[in-house]
Short mmCIF file of C-alpha atoms and ligand atoms in Angstrom, two decimals:
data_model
loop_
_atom_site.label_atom_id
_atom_site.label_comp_id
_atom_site.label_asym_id
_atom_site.label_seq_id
_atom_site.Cartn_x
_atom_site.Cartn_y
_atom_site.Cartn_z
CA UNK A 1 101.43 -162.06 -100.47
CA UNK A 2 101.52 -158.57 -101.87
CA UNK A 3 101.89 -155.46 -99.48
CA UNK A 4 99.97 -152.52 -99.34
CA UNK A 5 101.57 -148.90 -98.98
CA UNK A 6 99.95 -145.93 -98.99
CA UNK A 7 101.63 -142.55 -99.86
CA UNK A 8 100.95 -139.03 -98.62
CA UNK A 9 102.59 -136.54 -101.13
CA UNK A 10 102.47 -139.12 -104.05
CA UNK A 11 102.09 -136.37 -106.98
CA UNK A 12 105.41 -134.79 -105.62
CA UNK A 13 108.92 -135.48 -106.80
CA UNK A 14 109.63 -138.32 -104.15
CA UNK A 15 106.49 -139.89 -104.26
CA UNK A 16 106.34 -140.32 -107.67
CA UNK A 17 109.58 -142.24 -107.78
CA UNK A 18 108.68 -143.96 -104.89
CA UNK A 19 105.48 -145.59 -106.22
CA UNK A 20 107.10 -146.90 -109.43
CA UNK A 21 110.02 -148.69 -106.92
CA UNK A 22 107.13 -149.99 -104.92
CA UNK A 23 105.21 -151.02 -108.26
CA UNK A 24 107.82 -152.97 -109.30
CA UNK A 25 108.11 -154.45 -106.20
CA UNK A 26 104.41 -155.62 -106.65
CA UNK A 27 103.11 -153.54 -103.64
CA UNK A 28 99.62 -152.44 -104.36
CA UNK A 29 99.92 -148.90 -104.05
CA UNK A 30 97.14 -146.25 -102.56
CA UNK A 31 97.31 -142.54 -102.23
CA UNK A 32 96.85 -139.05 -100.57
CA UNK A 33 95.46 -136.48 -103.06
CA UNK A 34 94.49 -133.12 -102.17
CA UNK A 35 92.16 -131.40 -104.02
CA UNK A 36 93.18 -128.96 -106.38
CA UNK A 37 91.81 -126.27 -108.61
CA UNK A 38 93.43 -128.12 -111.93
CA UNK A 39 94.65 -131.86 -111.48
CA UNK A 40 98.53 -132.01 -111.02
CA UNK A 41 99.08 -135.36 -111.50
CA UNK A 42 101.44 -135.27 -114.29
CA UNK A 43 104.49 -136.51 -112.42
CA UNK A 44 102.10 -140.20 -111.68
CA UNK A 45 99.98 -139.89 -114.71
CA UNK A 46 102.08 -142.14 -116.69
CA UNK A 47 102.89 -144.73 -113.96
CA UNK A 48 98.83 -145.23 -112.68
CA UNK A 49 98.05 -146.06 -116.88
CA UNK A 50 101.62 -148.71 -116.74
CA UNK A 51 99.63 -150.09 -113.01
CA UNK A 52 96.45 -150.10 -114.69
CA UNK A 53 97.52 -152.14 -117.44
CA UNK A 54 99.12 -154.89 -115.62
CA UNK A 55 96.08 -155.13 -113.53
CA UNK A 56 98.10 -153.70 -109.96
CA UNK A 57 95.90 -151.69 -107.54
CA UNK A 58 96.97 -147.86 -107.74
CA UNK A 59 94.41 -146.11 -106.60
CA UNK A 60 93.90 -142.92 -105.15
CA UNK A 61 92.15 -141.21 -102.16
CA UNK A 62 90.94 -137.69 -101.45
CA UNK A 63 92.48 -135.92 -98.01
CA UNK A 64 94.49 -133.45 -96.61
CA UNK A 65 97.47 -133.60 -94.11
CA UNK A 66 95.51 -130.78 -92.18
CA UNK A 67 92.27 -132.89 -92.21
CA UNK A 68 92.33 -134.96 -89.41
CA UNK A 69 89.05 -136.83 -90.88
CA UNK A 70 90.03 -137.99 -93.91
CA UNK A 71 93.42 -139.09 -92.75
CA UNK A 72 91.58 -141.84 -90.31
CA UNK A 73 89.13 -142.62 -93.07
CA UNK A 74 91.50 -143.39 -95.38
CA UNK A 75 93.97 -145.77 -93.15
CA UNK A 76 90.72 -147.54 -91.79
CA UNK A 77 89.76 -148.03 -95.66
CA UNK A 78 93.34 -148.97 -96.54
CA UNK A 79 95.00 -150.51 -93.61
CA UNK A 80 98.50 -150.24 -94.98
CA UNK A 81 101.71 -152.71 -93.98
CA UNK A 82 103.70 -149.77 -94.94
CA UNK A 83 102.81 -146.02 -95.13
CA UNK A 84 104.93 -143.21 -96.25
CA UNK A 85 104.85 -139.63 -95.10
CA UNK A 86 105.60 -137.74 -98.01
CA UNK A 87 103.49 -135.08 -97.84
CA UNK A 88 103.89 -131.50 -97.28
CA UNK A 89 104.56 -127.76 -97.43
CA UNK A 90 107.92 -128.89 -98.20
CA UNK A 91 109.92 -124.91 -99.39
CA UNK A 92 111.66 -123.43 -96.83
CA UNK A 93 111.58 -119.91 -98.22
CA UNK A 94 107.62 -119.79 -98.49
CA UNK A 95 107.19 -121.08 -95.13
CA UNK A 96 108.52 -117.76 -93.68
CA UNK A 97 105.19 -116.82 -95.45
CA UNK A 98 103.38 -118.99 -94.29
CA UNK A 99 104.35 -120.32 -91.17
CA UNK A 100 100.94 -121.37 -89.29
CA UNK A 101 99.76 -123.73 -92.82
CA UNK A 102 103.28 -125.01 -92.43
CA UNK A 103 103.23 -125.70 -88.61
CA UNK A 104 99.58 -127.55 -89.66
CA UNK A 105 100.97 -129.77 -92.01
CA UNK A 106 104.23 -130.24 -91.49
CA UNK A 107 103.80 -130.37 -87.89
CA UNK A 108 100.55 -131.69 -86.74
CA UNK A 109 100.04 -133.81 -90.14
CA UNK A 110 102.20 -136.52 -88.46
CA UNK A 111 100.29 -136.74 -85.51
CA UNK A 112 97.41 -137.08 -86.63
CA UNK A 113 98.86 -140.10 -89.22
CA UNK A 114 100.58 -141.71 -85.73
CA UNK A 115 96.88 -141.37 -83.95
CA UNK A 116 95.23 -143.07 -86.54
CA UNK A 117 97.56 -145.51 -86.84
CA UNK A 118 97.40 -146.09 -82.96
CA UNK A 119 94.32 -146.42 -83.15
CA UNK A 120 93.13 -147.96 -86.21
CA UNK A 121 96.01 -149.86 -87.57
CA UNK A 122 98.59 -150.48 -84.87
CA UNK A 123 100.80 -152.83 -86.92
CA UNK A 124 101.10 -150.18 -90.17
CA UNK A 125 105.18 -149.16 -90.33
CA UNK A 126 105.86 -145.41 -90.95
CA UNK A 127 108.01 -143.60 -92.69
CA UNK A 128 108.29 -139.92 -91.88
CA UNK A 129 110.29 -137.62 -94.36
CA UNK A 130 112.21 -136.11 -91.83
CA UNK A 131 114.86 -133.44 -93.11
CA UNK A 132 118.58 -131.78 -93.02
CA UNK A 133 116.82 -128.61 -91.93
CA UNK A 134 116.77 -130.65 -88.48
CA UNK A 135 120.12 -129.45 -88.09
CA UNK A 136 120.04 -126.00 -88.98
CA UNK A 137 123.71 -124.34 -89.28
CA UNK A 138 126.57 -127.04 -88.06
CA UNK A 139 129.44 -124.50 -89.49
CA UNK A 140 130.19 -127.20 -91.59
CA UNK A 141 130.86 -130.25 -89.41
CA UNK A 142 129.02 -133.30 -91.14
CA UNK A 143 126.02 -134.16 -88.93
CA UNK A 144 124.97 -137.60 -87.91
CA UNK A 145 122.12 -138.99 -85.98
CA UNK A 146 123.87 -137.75 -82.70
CA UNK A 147 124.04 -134.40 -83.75
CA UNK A 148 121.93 -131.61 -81.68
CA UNK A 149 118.80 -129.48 -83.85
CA UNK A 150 118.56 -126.18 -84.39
CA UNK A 151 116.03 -125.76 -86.86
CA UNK A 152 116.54 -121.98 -88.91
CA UNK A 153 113.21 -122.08 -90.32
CA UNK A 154 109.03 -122.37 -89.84
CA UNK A 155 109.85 -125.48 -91.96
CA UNK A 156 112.76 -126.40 -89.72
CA UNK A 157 110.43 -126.15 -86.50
CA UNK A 158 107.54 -127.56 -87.80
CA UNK A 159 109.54 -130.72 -89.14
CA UNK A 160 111.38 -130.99 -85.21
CA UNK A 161 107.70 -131.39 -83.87
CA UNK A 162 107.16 -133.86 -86.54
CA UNK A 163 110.41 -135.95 -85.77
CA UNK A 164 110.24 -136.02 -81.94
CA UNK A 165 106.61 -137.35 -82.23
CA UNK A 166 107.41 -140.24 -84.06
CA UNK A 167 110.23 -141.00 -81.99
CA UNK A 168 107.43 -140.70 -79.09
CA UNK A 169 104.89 -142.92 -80.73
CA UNK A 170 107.71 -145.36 -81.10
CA UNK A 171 109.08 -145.28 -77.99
CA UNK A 172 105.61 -145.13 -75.71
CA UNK A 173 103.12 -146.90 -77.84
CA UNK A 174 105.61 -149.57 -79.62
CA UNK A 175 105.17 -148.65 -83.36
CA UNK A 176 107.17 -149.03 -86.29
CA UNK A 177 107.84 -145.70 -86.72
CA UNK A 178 111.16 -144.19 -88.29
CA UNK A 179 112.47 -141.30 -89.51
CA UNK A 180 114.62 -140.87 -92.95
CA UNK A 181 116.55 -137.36 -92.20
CA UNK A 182 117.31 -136.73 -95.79
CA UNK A 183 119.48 -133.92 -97.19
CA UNK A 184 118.27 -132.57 -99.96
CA UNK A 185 117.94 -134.62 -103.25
CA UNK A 186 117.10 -133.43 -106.71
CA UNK A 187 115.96 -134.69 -110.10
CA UNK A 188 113.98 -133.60 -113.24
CA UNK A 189 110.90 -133.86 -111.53
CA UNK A 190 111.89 -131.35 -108.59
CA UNK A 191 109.53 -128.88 -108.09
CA UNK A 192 110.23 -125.33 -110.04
CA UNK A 193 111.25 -123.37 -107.45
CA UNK A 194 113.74 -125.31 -106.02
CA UNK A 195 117.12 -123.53 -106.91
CA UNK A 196 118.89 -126.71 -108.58
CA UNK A 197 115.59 -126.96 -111.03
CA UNK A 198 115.36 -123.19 -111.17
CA UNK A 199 118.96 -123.26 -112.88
CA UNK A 200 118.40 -125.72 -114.51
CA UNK A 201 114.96 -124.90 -116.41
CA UNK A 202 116.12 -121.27 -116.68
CA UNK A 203 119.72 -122.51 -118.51
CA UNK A 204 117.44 -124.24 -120.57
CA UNK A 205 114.85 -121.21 -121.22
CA UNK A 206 118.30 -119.17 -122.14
CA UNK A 207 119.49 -121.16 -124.14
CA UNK A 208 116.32 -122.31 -126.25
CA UNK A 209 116.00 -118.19 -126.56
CA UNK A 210 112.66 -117.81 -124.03
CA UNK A 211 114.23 -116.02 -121.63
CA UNK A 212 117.31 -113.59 -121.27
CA UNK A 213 118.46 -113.69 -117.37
CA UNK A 214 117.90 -116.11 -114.46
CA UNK A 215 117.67 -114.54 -110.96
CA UNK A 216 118.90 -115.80 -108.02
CA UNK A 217 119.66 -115.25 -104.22
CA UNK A 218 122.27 -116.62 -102.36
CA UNK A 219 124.81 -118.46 -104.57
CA UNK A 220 127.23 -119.52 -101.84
CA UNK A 221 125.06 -121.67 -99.72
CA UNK A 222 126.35 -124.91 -100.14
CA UNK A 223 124.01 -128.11 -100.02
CA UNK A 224 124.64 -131.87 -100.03
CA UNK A 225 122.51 -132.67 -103.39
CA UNK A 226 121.44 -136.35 -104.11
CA UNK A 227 119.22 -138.12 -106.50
CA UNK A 228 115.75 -138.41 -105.58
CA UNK A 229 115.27 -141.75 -107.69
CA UNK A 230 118.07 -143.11 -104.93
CA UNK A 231 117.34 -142.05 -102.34
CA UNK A 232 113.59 -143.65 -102.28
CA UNK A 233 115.02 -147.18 -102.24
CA UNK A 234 116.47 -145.71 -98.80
CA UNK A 235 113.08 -145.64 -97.82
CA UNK A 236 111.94 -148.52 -98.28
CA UNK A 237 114.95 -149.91 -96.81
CA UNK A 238 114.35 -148.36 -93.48
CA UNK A 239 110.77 -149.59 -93.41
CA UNK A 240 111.92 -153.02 -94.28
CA UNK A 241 114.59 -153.18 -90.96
CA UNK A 242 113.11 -155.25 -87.90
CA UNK A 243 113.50 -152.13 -85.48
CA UNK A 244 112.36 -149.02 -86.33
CA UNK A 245 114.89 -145.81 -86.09
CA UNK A 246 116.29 -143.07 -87.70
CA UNK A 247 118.48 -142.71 -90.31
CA UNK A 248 120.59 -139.82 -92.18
CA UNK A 249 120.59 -140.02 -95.39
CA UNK A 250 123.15 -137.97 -97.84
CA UNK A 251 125.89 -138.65 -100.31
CA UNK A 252 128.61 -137.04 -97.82
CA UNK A 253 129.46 -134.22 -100.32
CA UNK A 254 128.77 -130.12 -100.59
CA UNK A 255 129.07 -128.05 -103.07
CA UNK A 256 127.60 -124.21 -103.56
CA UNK A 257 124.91 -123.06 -105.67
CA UNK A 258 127.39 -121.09 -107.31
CA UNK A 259 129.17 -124.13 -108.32
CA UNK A 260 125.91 -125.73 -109.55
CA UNK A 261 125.07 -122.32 -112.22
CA UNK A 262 128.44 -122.93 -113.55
CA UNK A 263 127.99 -126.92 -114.17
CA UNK A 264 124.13 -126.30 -115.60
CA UNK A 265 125.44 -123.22 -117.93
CA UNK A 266 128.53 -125.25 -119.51
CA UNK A 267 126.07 -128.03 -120.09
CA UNK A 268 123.74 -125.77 -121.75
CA UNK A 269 126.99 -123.85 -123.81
CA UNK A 270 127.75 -121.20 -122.30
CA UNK A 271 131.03 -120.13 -120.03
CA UNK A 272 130.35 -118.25 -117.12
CA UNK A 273 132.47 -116.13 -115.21
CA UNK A 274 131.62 -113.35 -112.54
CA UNK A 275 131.56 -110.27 -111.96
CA UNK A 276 131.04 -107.90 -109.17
CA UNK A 277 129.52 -108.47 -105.61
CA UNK A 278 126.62 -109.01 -103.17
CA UNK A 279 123.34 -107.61 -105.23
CA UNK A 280 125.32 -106.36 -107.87
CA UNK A 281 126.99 -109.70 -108.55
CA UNK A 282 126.31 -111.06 -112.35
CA UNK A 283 127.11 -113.87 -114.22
CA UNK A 284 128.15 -113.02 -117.87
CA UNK A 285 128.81 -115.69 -120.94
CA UNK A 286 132.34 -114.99 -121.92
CA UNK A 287 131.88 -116.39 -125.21
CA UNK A 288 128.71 -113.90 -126.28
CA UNK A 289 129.31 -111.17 -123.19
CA UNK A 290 125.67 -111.34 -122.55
CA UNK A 291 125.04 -111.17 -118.62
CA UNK A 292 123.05 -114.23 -117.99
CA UNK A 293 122.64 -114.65 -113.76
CA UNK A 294 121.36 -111.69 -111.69
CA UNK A 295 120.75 -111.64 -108.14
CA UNK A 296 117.51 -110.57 -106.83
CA UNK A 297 117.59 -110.19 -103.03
CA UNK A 298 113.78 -111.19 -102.94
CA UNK A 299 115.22 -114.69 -102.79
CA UNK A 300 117.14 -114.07 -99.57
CA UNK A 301 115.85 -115.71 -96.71
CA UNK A 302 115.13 -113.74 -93.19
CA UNK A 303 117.32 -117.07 -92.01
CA UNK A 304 120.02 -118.81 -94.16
CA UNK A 305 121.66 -122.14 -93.66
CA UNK A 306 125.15 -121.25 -95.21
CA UNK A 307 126.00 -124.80 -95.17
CA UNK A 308 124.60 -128.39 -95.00
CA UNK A 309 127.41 -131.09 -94.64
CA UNK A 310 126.81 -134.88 -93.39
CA UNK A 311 127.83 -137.98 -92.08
CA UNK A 312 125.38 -140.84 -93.80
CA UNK A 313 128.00 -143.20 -92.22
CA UNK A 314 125.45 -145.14 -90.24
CA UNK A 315 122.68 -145.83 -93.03
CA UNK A 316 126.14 -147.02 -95.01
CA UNK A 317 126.54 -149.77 -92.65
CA UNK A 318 122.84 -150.50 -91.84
CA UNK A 319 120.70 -149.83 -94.74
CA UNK A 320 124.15 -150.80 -97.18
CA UNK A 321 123.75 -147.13 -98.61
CA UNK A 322 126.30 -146.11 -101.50
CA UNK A 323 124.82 -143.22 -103.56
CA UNK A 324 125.77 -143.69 -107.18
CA UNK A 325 124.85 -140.46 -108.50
CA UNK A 326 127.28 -137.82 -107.38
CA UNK A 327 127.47 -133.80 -108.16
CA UNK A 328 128.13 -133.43 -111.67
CA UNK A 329 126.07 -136.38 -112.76
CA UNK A 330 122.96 -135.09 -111.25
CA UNK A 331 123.75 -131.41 -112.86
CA UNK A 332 123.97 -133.83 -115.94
CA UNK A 333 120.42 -135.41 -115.50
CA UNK A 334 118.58 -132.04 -114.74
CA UNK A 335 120.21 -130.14 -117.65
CA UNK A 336 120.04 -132.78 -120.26
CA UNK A 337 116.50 -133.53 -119.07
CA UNK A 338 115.26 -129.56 -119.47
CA UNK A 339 116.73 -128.75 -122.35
CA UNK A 340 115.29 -132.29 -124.18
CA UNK A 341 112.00 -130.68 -122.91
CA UNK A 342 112.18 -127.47 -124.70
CA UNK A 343 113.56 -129.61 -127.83
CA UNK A 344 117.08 -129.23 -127.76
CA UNK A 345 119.01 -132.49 -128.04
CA UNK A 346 121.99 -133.46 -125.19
CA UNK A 347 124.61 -135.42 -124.99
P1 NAP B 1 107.19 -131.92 -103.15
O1 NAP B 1 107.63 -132.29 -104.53
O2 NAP B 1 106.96 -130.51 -102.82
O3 NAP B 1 105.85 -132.75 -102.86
C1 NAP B 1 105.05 -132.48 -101.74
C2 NAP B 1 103.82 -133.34 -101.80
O4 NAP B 1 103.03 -133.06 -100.63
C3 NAP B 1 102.92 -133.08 -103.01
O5 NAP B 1 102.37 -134.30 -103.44
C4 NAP B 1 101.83 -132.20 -102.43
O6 NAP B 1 100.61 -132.28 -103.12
C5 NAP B 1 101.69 -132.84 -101.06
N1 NAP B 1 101.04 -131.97 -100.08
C6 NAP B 1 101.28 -130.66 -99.84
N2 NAP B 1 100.47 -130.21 -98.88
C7 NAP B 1 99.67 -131.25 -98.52
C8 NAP B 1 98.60 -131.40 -97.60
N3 NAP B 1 98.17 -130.38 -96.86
N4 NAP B 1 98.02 -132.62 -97.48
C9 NAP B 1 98.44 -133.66 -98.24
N5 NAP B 1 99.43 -133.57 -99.14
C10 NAP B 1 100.05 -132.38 -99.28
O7 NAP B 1 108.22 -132.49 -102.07
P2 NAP B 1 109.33 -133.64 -102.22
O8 NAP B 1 110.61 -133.02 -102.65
O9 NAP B 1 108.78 -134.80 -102.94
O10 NAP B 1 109.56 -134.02 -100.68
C11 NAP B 1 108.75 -135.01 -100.04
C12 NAP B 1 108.82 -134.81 -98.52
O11 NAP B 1 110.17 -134.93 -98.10
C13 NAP B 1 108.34 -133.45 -98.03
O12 NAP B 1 107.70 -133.64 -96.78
C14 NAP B 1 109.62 -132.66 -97.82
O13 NAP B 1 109.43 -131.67 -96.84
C15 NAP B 1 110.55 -133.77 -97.37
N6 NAP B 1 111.98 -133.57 -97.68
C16 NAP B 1 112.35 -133.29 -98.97
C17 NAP B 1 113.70 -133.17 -99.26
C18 NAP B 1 114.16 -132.88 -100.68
O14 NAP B 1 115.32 -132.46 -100.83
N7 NAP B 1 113.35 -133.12 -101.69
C19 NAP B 1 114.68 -133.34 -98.25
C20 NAP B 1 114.24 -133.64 -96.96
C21 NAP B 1 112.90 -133.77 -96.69
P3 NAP B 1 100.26 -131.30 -104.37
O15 NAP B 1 100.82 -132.00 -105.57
O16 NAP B 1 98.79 -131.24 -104.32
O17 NAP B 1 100.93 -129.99 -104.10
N1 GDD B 2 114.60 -121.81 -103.80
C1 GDD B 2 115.61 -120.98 -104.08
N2 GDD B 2 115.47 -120.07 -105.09
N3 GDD B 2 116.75 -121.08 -103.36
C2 GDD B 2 117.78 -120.26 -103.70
C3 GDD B 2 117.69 -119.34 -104.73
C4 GDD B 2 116.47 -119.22 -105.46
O1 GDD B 2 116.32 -118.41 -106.36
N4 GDD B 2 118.88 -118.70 -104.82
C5 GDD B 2 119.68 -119.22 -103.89
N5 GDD B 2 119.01 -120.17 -103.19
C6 GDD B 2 119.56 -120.93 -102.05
C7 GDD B 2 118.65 -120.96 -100.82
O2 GDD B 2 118.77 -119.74 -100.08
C8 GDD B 2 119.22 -122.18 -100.11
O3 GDD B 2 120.35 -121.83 -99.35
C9 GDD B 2 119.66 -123.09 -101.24
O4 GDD B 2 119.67 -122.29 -102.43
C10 GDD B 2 118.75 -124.30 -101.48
O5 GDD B 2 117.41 -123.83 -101.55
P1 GDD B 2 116.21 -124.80 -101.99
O6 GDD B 2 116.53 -125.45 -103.28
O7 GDD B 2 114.94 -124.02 -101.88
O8 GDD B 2 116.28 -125.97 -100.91
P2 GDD B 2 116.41 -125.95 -99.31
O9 GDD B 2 117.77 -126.46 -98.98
O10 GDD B 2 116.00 -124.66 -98.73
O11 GDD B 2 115.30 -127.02 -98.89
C11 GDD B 2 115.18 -128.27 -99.57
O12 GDD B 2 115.98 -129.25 -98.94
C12 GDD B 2 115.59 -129.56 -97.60
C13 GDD B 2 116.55 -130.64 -97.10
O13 GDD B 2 117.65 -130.04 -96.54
C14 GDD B 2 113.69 -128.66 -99.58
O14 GDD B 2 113.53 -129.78 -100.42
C15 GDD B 2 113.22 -129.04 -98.20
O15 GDD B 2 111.89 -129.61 -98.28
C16 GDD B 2 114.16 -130.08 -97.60
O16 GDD B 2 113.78 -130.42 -96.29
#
């Protein structure tokens, strides 16, 4: 018999992936929508016509992570095998903004999922998107599931609360409740002002002649970058393993913003090279001399993590985890895809 799954954050970059792997795994799929001022449902629009067609169960549900309400209403309506925690005030930088929307979300949004679920629908499994922030600054040294927090960030904090109360729920109340640390993984659908699509759309703006200069802030934090189309099978894998637990998940890899410019701008034709330093740093096209990357010290953040590293040795072994998409391929999937966009053919 078919599952049922139900998706917080399902018009964001993950979820959308992750409802056309459950799709095609023949789950019928329901999900978390908040309301907005104009819909934003391009990332799904596609996928819920493709459902709709075939006659599979895609339907959506009004709610809010911060409305404790409609979250119970919904899993009593739904009564999911499976649901997934995708939701969320998910930038780092703006939740330094706002810290007290994040805290409610990010934070509480979890418990009040694991209290429904307690109550309402004990035998639901849950996956909570759990994050490398966890962490914080390890100088370096690849984290693992053993490794201590020491979260940098409003996000960071609010996303420790989260972890520790599923690992609570599990542990005094017996659910099926895991956590997916993930490092952070990328793709064409990645939100704007994430700095991988910022480069990536702004190489492509350059080059297609809409804009001059892309600004930037810190380009030597180094991140482990994935593919967000992998790494949702990763979720599903963890839901699908008898015991619940907790599981990092990264390709094992870093590499520095910096490093990520220069990939996106040979992609898009041009040949970077630097000049200067700190605020006054620029990044000119040696071919045309035109200075195409600023910085602008706006994107700074009060705390940085210089570094994210990782050891996704365990979900190897457990959840048989082998990223295929590595560094350069993934700069190859977000340039190619942003500059077909604007109208400019890739190869
Ligand atoms: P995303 O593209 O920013 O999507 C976030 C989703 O959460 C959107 O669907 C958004 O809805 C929804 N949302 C925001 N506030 C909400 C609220 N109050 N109630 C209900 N839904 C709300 O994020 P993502 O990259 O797909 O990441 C998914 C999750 O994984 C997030 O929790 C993020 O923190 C976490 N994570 C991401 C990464 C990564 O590298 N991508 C790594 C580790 C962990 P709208 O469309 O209405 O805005
Ligand atoms: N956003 C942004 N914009 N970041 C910039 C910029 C810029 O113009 N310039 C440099 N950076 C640096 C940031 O300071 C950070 O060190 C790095 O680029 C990555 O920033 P983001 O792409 O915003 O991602 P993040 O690492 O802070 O957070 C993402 O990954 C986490 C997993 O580790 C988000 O997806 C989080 O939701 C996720 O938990």
């Amino acid at each position: 018999m078919s599952k049922t799954a139900l998706i917080t954050g399902i018009t964001g970059q993950d979820g959308s992936y992750l409802v056309e792997l459950l799709l095609d795994k023949g789950y019928h799929i329901h999900g978390l929508v908040r309301r907005t001022s104009q819909f934003n449902r391009e990332r799904i629009d596609q996928t819920r016509s493709q459902a709709a067609a075939k006659g599979q169960t895609f339907e959506l549900h009004y709610g809010d992570l911060a409305d404790a309400s409609s979250i119970s209403r919904v899993i009593a309506k739904v009564r999911p095998d499976e649901l997934y925690n995708l939701g969320g005030q998910s930038h780092v930088g703006v939740s330094f903004e706002e810290p007290e929307y994040t805290a409610l979300v990010d934070a509480l949004g979890v418990l009040r999922l694991l209290e429904s679920i307690k109550h309402i629908s004990p035998t639901t499994r849950l996956y909570q998107a759990s994050s490398s922030e966890l962490f914080g600054s390890t100088g370096g040294r690849p984290a693992n599931e053993q490794t201590p927090f020491r979260p940098r960030s409003p996000y960071a904090a609010a996303k420790q609360y989260a972890y520790w109360t599923v690992v609570n729920y599990r542990e005094s109340y017996g659910l099926h409740a895991s956590n997916g640390i993930l490092f952070n993984h990328e793709s064409p659908r990645r939100g704007e002002n994430f700095v991988t699509r910022k480069i990536t759309l702004g190489m492509a703006r350059i080059r297609a002649g809409l804009e001059q200069t892309l600004r930037l802030g810190n380009l030597d934090a180094r991140r482990d970058w994935g593919y967000a189309k992998e790494y949702v099978e990763l979720m599903w894998r963890i839901l699908q393993q008898q015991a619940a637990d907790d599981y990092v998940i990264a390709t094992g890899e870093s590499h520095s913003v910096r490093e990520f410019v220069e990939h996106a701008a040979r992609f898009a034709g041009f040949d970077l090279t630097w000049e200067g330093s700190g605020v006054h740093e620029v990044g000119r096209d040696a071919k045309s001399g035109r200075v195409l990357v600023q910085i602008d010290p706006r994107y700074y953040r009060p705390a940085e993590i210089d570094v994210t590293a990782a050891d996704p040795g365990k979900a190897g072994a457990k959840l048989n985890w082998n990223p295929q998409v590595r560094f350069p391929e993934l700069v190859r999937i977000m340039m190619k895809a942003d500059l077909e966009r604007l109208g400019i053919r890739a190869d």
